[in-house]
Amino acid sequence: MFLRLNVISFFLYFIVTTVVQASTKDYKITVNSPISIASMLNGEVGKSLNISLHFQQTSAIASKGLAIILPSSNANMDDENYYASQMRDMGFGTVIVNGVKPRFVRKFTRSYTSAMIVEDLAKTLEFISKKFGNPEKVIVLASSTGSLAIFASQLEPVINAMPSLKSITHAFMLNAACPTKVEIALSPTAKIFTVNGLQDDSTPAFACREMKEINDMPNVRLLTFEGAHHFESPKYEVYGKVDGPHIIPTCKINYDKNTFMYVEKRDGSGGVSEKDLGMVGLQKWVYRNCVKRGNLQGYNQESANLFWNDVKRLTQ
């Protein structure tokens, strides 16, 4: 009897392990490295390189849908792994797009920009269509710089240039870095959700309210919760002040009608445009005038539960 139970247990373990392995796949795709949205649309695509895509629960892509997890503003992928696990618990297949590792040098520099994340997302969607077909639901999640990339991916000129981006049905901009003035139409195709902690002084909720009030964006919904930066993730279990760099509290990010980025200081004392200085010149100005350090950060379990329950409800 004991031997029989052991044999049964072995075969059950073998079957489960085989299924898990079969639904976990790693691929490489070739992408470009545009420094900005405007330069990308003007054909200035930058360096070509390979990035990795880590798929899990692929068997759910056809039946339930796919959640695409994009990097934030640094090379640590702990948050992205956690977001992916939450989406798999809801029944979705997931893919983590790691375009940051082969590029990243320093935060808020030309080494890794939101435009590069948009490029990676578009190429990932093209790959998914060829490899797995077109999922009924495509949900994109990203934090910080990745959230700005999600927003930029839904600008009409960007979608027109990269049609694969039309397949996105839901987008969650976690710790949302919202632009203020957007002089270009936003595609109405995807349901877009900005997500901010009310005590977040790094990517503050007021910037997303500002964006919603100033621009015509009926498909954008603001989600706010009690908590600070990264309230949504237990990876930040210690609540308190951290020495993190930030831009949005000091400066406004904007897009003009030709998708050039321009930045203005919130106190009205100055501003520059990518159109005049180029993206490198703009970034240097931002480093001197906008980047400040120090913000509240930490997990809020109650708010995190509310948020992830909202994601489940809003994507059904």
Short mmCIF file of C-alpha atoms in Angstrom, two decimals:
data_model
loop_
_atom_site.label_atom_id
_atom_site.label_comp_id
_atom_site.label_asym_id
_atom_site.label_seq_id
_atom_site.Cartn_x
_atom_site.Cartn_y
_atom_site.Cartn_z
CA MET A 1 0.00 0.00 0.00
CA PHE A 2 2.78 2.40 0.97
CA LEU A 3 4.65 1.60 -2.27
CA ARG A 4 1.50 2.16 -4.29
CA LEU A 5 0.94 5.59 -2.71
CA ASN A 6 4.55 6.54 -3.43
CA VAL A 7 4.17 5.53 -7.09
CA ILE A 8 0.95 7.54 -7.41
CA SER A 9 2.57 10.56 -5.74
CA PHE A 10 5.53 10.33 -8.10
CA PHE A 11 3.33 10.23 -11.19
CA LEU A 12 1.20 13.16 -9.93
CA TYR A 13 4.37 15.18 -9.28
CA PHE A 14 5.68 14.25 -12.75
CA ILE A 15 2.44 15.32 -14.47
CA VAL A 16 2.24 18.66 -12.59
CA THR A 17 5.92 19.40 -13.21
CA THR A 18 5.57 18.57 -16.90
CA VAL A 19 2.54 20.86 -17.25
CA VAL A 20 4.31 23.75 -15.48
CA GLN A 21 7.43 23.33 -17.61
CA ALA A 22 5.36 23.12 -20.77
CA SER A 23 3.63 26.41 -19.93
CA THR A 24 6.87 28.25 -19.13
CA LYS A 25 8.85 29.53 -22.11
CA ASP A 26 11.74 31.93 -22.66
CA TYR A 27 12.32 33.67 -25.97
CA LYS A 28 14.56 36.34 -27.43
CA ILE A 29 13.35 39.04 -29.79
CA THR A 30 15.22 41.77 -31.64
CA VAL A 31 14.27 45.36 -30.89
CA ASN A 32 15.56 48.88 -31.50
CA SER A 33 16.43 51.55 -28.92
CA PRO A 34 14.77 54.88 -29.78
CA ILE A 35 15.61 57.66 -27.36
CA SER A 36 12.21 59.37 -27.62
CA ILE A 37 8.75 58.93 -29.11
CA ALA A 38 9.29 61.78 -31.59
CA SER A 39 12.63 60.40 -32.78
CA MET A 40 11.13 56.90 -33.13
CA LEU A 41 8.30 58.24 -35.29
CA ASN A 42 10.88 60.13 -37.36
CA GLY A 43 12.73 56.89 -38.10
CA GLU A 44 15.60 57.36 -35.63
CA VAL A 45 15.46 53.93 -34.04
CA GLY A 46 18.81 53.65 -32.27
CA LYS A 47 20.81 50.53 -31.53
CA SER A 48 19.40 47.09 -32.35
CA LEU A 49 19.70 44.36 -29.70
CA ASN A 50 18.05 41.25 -28.28
CA ILE A 51 15.84 41.28 -25.21
CA SER A 52 14.28 38.39 -23.29
CA LEU A 53 10.62 37.47 -22.87
CA HIS A 54 9.70 35.19 -19.98
CA PHE A 55 6.30 33.52 -20.46
CA GLN A 56 4.43 31.58 -17.78
CA GLN A 57 1.06 29.86 -17.79
CA THR A 58 0.98 29.99 -21.59
CA SER A 59 -1.92 27.53 -21.65
CA ALA A 60 -4.14 30.36 -20.35
CA ILE A 61 -3.33 32.81 -23.17
CA ALA A 62 -6.00 31.48 -25.54
CA SER A 63 -8.65 30.74 -22.92
CA LYS A 64 -8.28 33.70 -20.53
CA GLY A 65 -5.87 36.26 -21.94
CA LEU A 66 -2.35 37.57 -21.47
CA ALA A 67 -0.86 40.04 -18.99
CA ILE A 68 2.28 41.81 -20.22
CA ILE A 69 4.56 43.14 -17.50
CA LEU A 70 6.96 45.92 -18.51
CA PRO A 71 9.99 47.14 -16.53
CA SER A 72 10.00 50.35 -14.53
CA SER A 73 12.96 52.72 -14.34
CA ASN A 74 15.71 50.36 -13.13
CA ALA A 75 17.09 46.88 -13.70
CA ASN A 76 15.61 45.23 -10.58
CA MET A 77 12.75 42.99 -11.72
CA ASP A 78 11.34 41.99 -8.30
CA ASP A 79 8.23 44.14 -8.75
CA GLU A 80 7.62 42.78 -12.21
CA ASN A 81 7.85 39.18 -10.98
CA TYR A 82 5.34 39.98 -8.24
CA TYR A 83 2.90 41.66 -10.64
CA ALA A 84 3.12 38.64 -12.93
CA SER A 85 2.37 36.24 -10.07
CA GLN A 86 -0.72 38.26 -9.15
CA MET A 87 -2.00 38.12 -12.72
CA ARG A 88 -1.39 34.36 -12.95
CA ASP A 89 -3.42 33.92 -9.76
CA MET A 90 -6.29 35.59 -11.64
CA GLY A 91 -5.93 32.98 -14.36
CA PHE A 92 -4.01 34.94 -17.01
CA GLY A 93 -0.94 33.89 -18.89
CA THR A 94 1.94 36.29 -18.29
CA VAL A 95 5.04 37.56 -20.03
CA ILE A 96 7.72 39.67 -18.40
CA VAL A 97 9.48 41.86 -20.97
CA ASN A 98 13.07 42.43 -19.85
CA GLY A 99 14.35 45.17 -22.09
CA VAL A 100 16.08 46.97 -19.25
CA LYS A 101 18.92 44.53 -18.55
CA PRO A 102 20.89 44.99 -21.79
CA ARG A 103 20.52 48.80 -21.73
CA PHE A 104 20.29 50.25 -18.22
CA VAL A 105 23.11 52.44 -16.89
CA ARG A 106 21.43 55.03 -14.69
CA LYS A 107 17.88 56.12 -13.89
CA PHE A 108 16.32 58.95 -15.95
CA THR A 109 19.03 58.91 -18.63
CA ARG A 110 19.22 58.12 -22.35
CA SER A 111 20.40 54.58 -21.53
CA TYR A 112 16.82 53.49 -20.89
CA THR A 113 13.79 55.57 -21.85
CA SER A 114 10.02 55.23 -22.03
CA ALA A 115 10.28 55.18 -25.84
CA MET A 116 12.44 52.06 -25.65
CA ILE A 117 9.79 50.41 -23.49
CA VAL A 118 7.14 51.31 -26.09
CA GLU A 119 9.32 49.77 -28.81
CA ASP A 120 9.76 46.59 -26.73
CA LEU A 121 6.01 46.39 -26.10
CA ALA A 122 5.12 46.73 -29.80
CA LYS A 123 7.66 44.09 -30.84
CA THR A 124 6.48 41.77 -28.04
CA LEU A 125 2.90 42.06 -29.27
CA GLU A 126 4.01 41.24 -32.83
CA PHE A 127 5.82 38.15 -31.51
CA ILE A 128 2.78 37.08 -29.45
CA SER A 129 0.50 37.33 -32.47
CA LYS A 130 2.77 35.09 -34.53
CA LYS A 131 3.53 32.58 -31.77
CA PHE A 132 0.25 32.33 -29.84
CA GLY A 133 -2.36 34.09 -31.98
CA ASN A 134 -4.30 37.14 -30.78
CA PRO A 135 -5.50 36.84 -27.17
CA GLU A 136 -9.01 38.09 -26.43
CA LYS A 137 -7.62 40.23 -23.62
CA VAL A 138 -4.21 41.88 -23.48
CA ILE A 139 -3.50 43.58 -20.16
CA VAL A 140 -0.38 45.68 -19.69
CA LEU A 141 1.05 46.62 -16.29
CA ALA A 142 4.09 48.74 -15.45
CA SER A 143 5.31 51.10 -12.77
CA SER A 144 6.97 54.54 -12.87
CA THR A 145 8.81 55.08 -16.21
CA GLY A 146 7.07 51.95 -17.49
CA SER A 147 3.72 53.59 -16.71
CA LEU A 148 4.67 56.60 -18.85
CA ALA A 149 5.54 54.15 -21.64
CA ILE A 150 2.09 52.56 -21.36
CA PHE A 151 0.53 55.99 -21.79
CA ALA A 152 2.77 56.89 -24.75
CA SER A 153 1.95 53.57 -26.43
CA GLN A 154 -1.66 54.66 -26.70
CA LEU A 155 -1.07 57.98 -28.47
CA GLU A 156 -2.71 57.91 -31.90
CA PRO A 157 0.48 58.59 -33.94
CA VAL A 158 2.30 55.82 -32.07
CA ILE A 159 -0.48 53.28 -32.66
CA ASN A 160 -0.66 54.29 -36.32
CA ALA A 161 3.08 53.59 -36.64
CA MET A 162 2.93 50.39 -34.54
CA PRO A 163 -0.44 48.70 -35.19
CA SER A 164 0.28 45.80 -32.81
CA LEU A 165 -0.39 48.24 -29.93
CA LYS A 166 -4.08 48.28 -30.90
CA SER A 167 -4.46 44.82 -29.37
CA ILE A 168 -4.11 46.17 -25.81
CA THR A 169 -7.48 46.01 -24.03
CA HIS A 170 -6.53 47.11 -20.50
CA ALA A 171 -3.58 49.10 -19.15
CA PHE A 172 -2.61 49.71 -15.53
CA MET A 173 -0.15 52.54 -14.87
CA LEU A 174 1.14 51.65 -11.40
CA ASN A 175 2.79 54.47 -9.43
CA ALA A 176 1.68 56.41 -12.47
CA ALA A 177 4.01 59.06 -13.85
CA CYS A 178 1.35 61.08 -15.64
CA PRO A 179 2.14 63.78 -18.19
CA THR A 180 0.27 67.06 -17.80
CA LYS A 181 -0.48 68.54 -21.23
CA VAL A 182 -0.96 66.12 -24.10
CA GLU A 183 -1.57 67.88 -27.41
CA ILE A 184 -2.08 64.62 -29.32
CA ALA A 185 -5.18 62.43 -29.40
CA LEU A 186 -5.18 59.39 -27.14
CA SER A 187 -6.55 56.22 -28.72
CA PRO A 188 -9.91 55.24 -27.17
CA THR A 189 -9.30 51.52 -27.74
CA ALA A 190 -7.82 50.46 -24.39
CA LYS A 191 -9.22 51.02 -20.92
CA ILE A 192 -6.44 52.88 -19.11
CA PHE A 193 -6.16 53.04 -15.31
CA THR A 194 -3.74 55.29 -13.44
CA VAL A 195 -2.83 53.91 -10.01
CA ASN A 196 -1.39 56.09 -7.24
CA GLY A 197 -1.06 56.15 -3.47
CA LEU A 198 -2.56 59.28 -1.91
CA GLN A 199 0.58 59.79 0.18
CA ASP A 200 2.94 59.12 -2.75
CA ASP A 201 5.29 62.10 -3.07
CA SER A 202 7.38 60.53 -5.86
CA THR A 203 4.69 59.84 -8.48
CA PRO A 204 1.92 61.90 -6.92
CA ALA A 205 -1.78 61.39 -7.62
CA PHE A 206 -2.31 65.11 -8.25
CA ALA A 207 -0.35 64.87 -11.53
CA CYS A 208 -2.82 62.32 -12.90
CA ARG A 209 -5.79 64.43 -11.76
CA GLU A 210 -4.18 67.37 -13.56
CA MET A 211 -3.80 65.29 -16.74
CA LYS A 212 -7.41 64.12 -16.64
CA GLU A 213 -8.76 67.64 -16.03
CA ILE A 214 -6.72 69.35 -18.78
CA ASN A 215 -7.07 66.76 -21.57
CA ASP A 216 -9.95 64.94 -23.24
CA MET A 217 -9.37 61.35 -22.12
CA PRO A 218 -12.69 59.56 -21.56
CA ASN A 219 -11.09 56.11 -21.47
CA VAL A 220 -8.69 57.04 -18.64
CA ARG A 221 -9.84 56.29 -15.11
CA LEU A 222 -8.00 57.39 -11.97
CA LEU A 223 -7.55 54.82 -9.18
CA THR A 224 -6.23 56.17 -5.87
CA PHE A 225 -5.57 54.34 -2.61
CA GLU A 226 -4.29 55.12 0.84
CA GLY A 227 -0.54 54.66 0.88
CA ALA A 228 2.80 55.83 -0.41
CA HIS A 229 5.00 54.92 -3.38
CA HIS A 230 4.77 51.16 -4.05
CA PHE A 231 1.83 50.67 -1.68
CA GLU A 232 0.84 47.75 -3.94
CA SER A 233 3.82 45.46 -3.34
CA PRO A 234 4.97 43.52 -0.24
CA LYS A 235 8.51 43.85 -1.63
CA TYR A 236 8.49 47.19 0.22
CA GLU A 237 7.31 45.97 3.62
CA VAL A 238 9.24 48.66 5.55
CA TYR A 239 7.33 51.95 5.39
CA GLY A 240 9.32 55.16 5.57
CA LYS A 241 11.46 57.74 3.82
CA VAL A 242 13.85 56.46 1.16
CA ASP A 243 16.51 58.21 -0.91
CA GLY A 244 14.81 57.71 -4.26
CA PRO A 245 15.06 60.13 -7.21
CA HIS A 246 11.89 61.65 -8.67
CA ILE A 247 10.81 64.26 -11.24
CA ILE A 248 7.02 64.68 -11.27
CA PRO A 249 6.64 66.66 -8.00
CA THR A 250 9.02 69.34 -9.33
CA CYS A 251 8.34 69.39 -13.07
CA LYS A 252 5.54 68.76 -15.57
CA ILE A 253 6.10 66.36 -18.47
CA ASN A 254 4.17 67.28 -21.62
CA TYR A 255 3.83 66.18 -25.27
CA ASP A 256 3.33 68.71 -28.08
CA LYS A 257 1.23 68.08 -31.21
CA ASN A 258 4.21 66.46 -32.95
CA THR A 259 4.94 64.11 -30.00
CA PHE A 260 8.02 66.08 -28.88
CA MET A 261 8.39 66.04 -25.13
CA TYR A 262 8.67 69.33 -23.28
CA VAL A 263 9.19 69.87 -19.56
CA GLU A 264 8.18 72.80 -17.36
CA LYS A 265 9.04 73.56 -13.77
CA ARG A 266 5.93 73.59 -11.61
CA ASP A 267 6.90 76.92 -10.05
CA GLY A 268 6.89 78.53 -13.50
CA SER A 269 10.58 79.40 -13.44
CA GLY A 270 11.59 77.62 -16.64
CA GLY A 271 11.16 74.86 -19.16
CA VAL A 272 12.70 73.26 -22.25
CA SER A 273 11.59 71.30 -25.31
CA GLU A 274 13.02 68.24 -26.98
CA LYS A 275 12.28 69.99 -30.27
CA ASP A 276 14.78 72.74 -29.41
CA LEU A 277 17.45 70.88 -27.42
CA GLY A 278 17.09 67.28 -28.57
CA MET A 279 16.26 64.52 -26.09
CA VAL A 280 19.77 64.39 -24.63
CA GLY A 281 19.74 68.13 -24.01
CA LEU A 282 16.30 67.91 -22.43
CA GLN A 283 17.42 65.08 -20.13
CA LYS A 284 20.46 67.06 -18.99
CA TRP A 285 18.23 70.02 -18.16
CA VAL A 286 15.84 67.74 -16.27
CA TYR A 287 18.72 66.30 -14.24
CA ARG A 288 19.83 69.79 -13.24
CA ASN A 289 16.41 71.27 -12.60
CA CYS A 290 13.85 68.57 -11.87
CA VAL A 291 15.42 65.52 -10.26
CA LYS A 292 15.09 65.65 -6.46
CA ARG A 293 15.61 62.91 -3.90
CA GLY A 294 13.69 61.52 -0.96
CA ASN A 295 10.14 60.14 -0.82
CA LEU A 296 7.78 58.03 1.24
CA GLN A 297 7.64 54.38 0.25
CA GLY A 298 6.11 51.23 1.63
CA TYR A 299 3.53 48.46 1.41
CA ASN A 300 -0.05 49.01 2.54
CA GLN A 301 -1.68 45.59 2.75
CA GLU A 302 -5.27 46.82 2.88
CA SER A 303 -4.84 49.15 -0.10
CA ALA A 304 -2.89 46.52 -2.03
CA ASN A 305 -5.72 44.01 -1.56
CA LEU A 306 -8.23 46.61 -2.75
CA PHE A 307 -6.11 47.39 -5.79
CA TRP A 308 -5.51 43.80 -6.90
CA ASN A 309 -9.21 43.04 -6.37
CA ASP A 310 -9.96 46.01 -8.63
CA VAL A 311 -7.62 44.63 -11.29
CA LYS A 312 -9.46 41.30 -11.14
CA ARG A 313 -12.87 42.98 -11.34
CA LEU A 314 -11.95 45.41 -14.11
CA THR A 315 -10.41 42.77 -16.35
CA GLN A 316 -13.23 40.21 -16.22
#
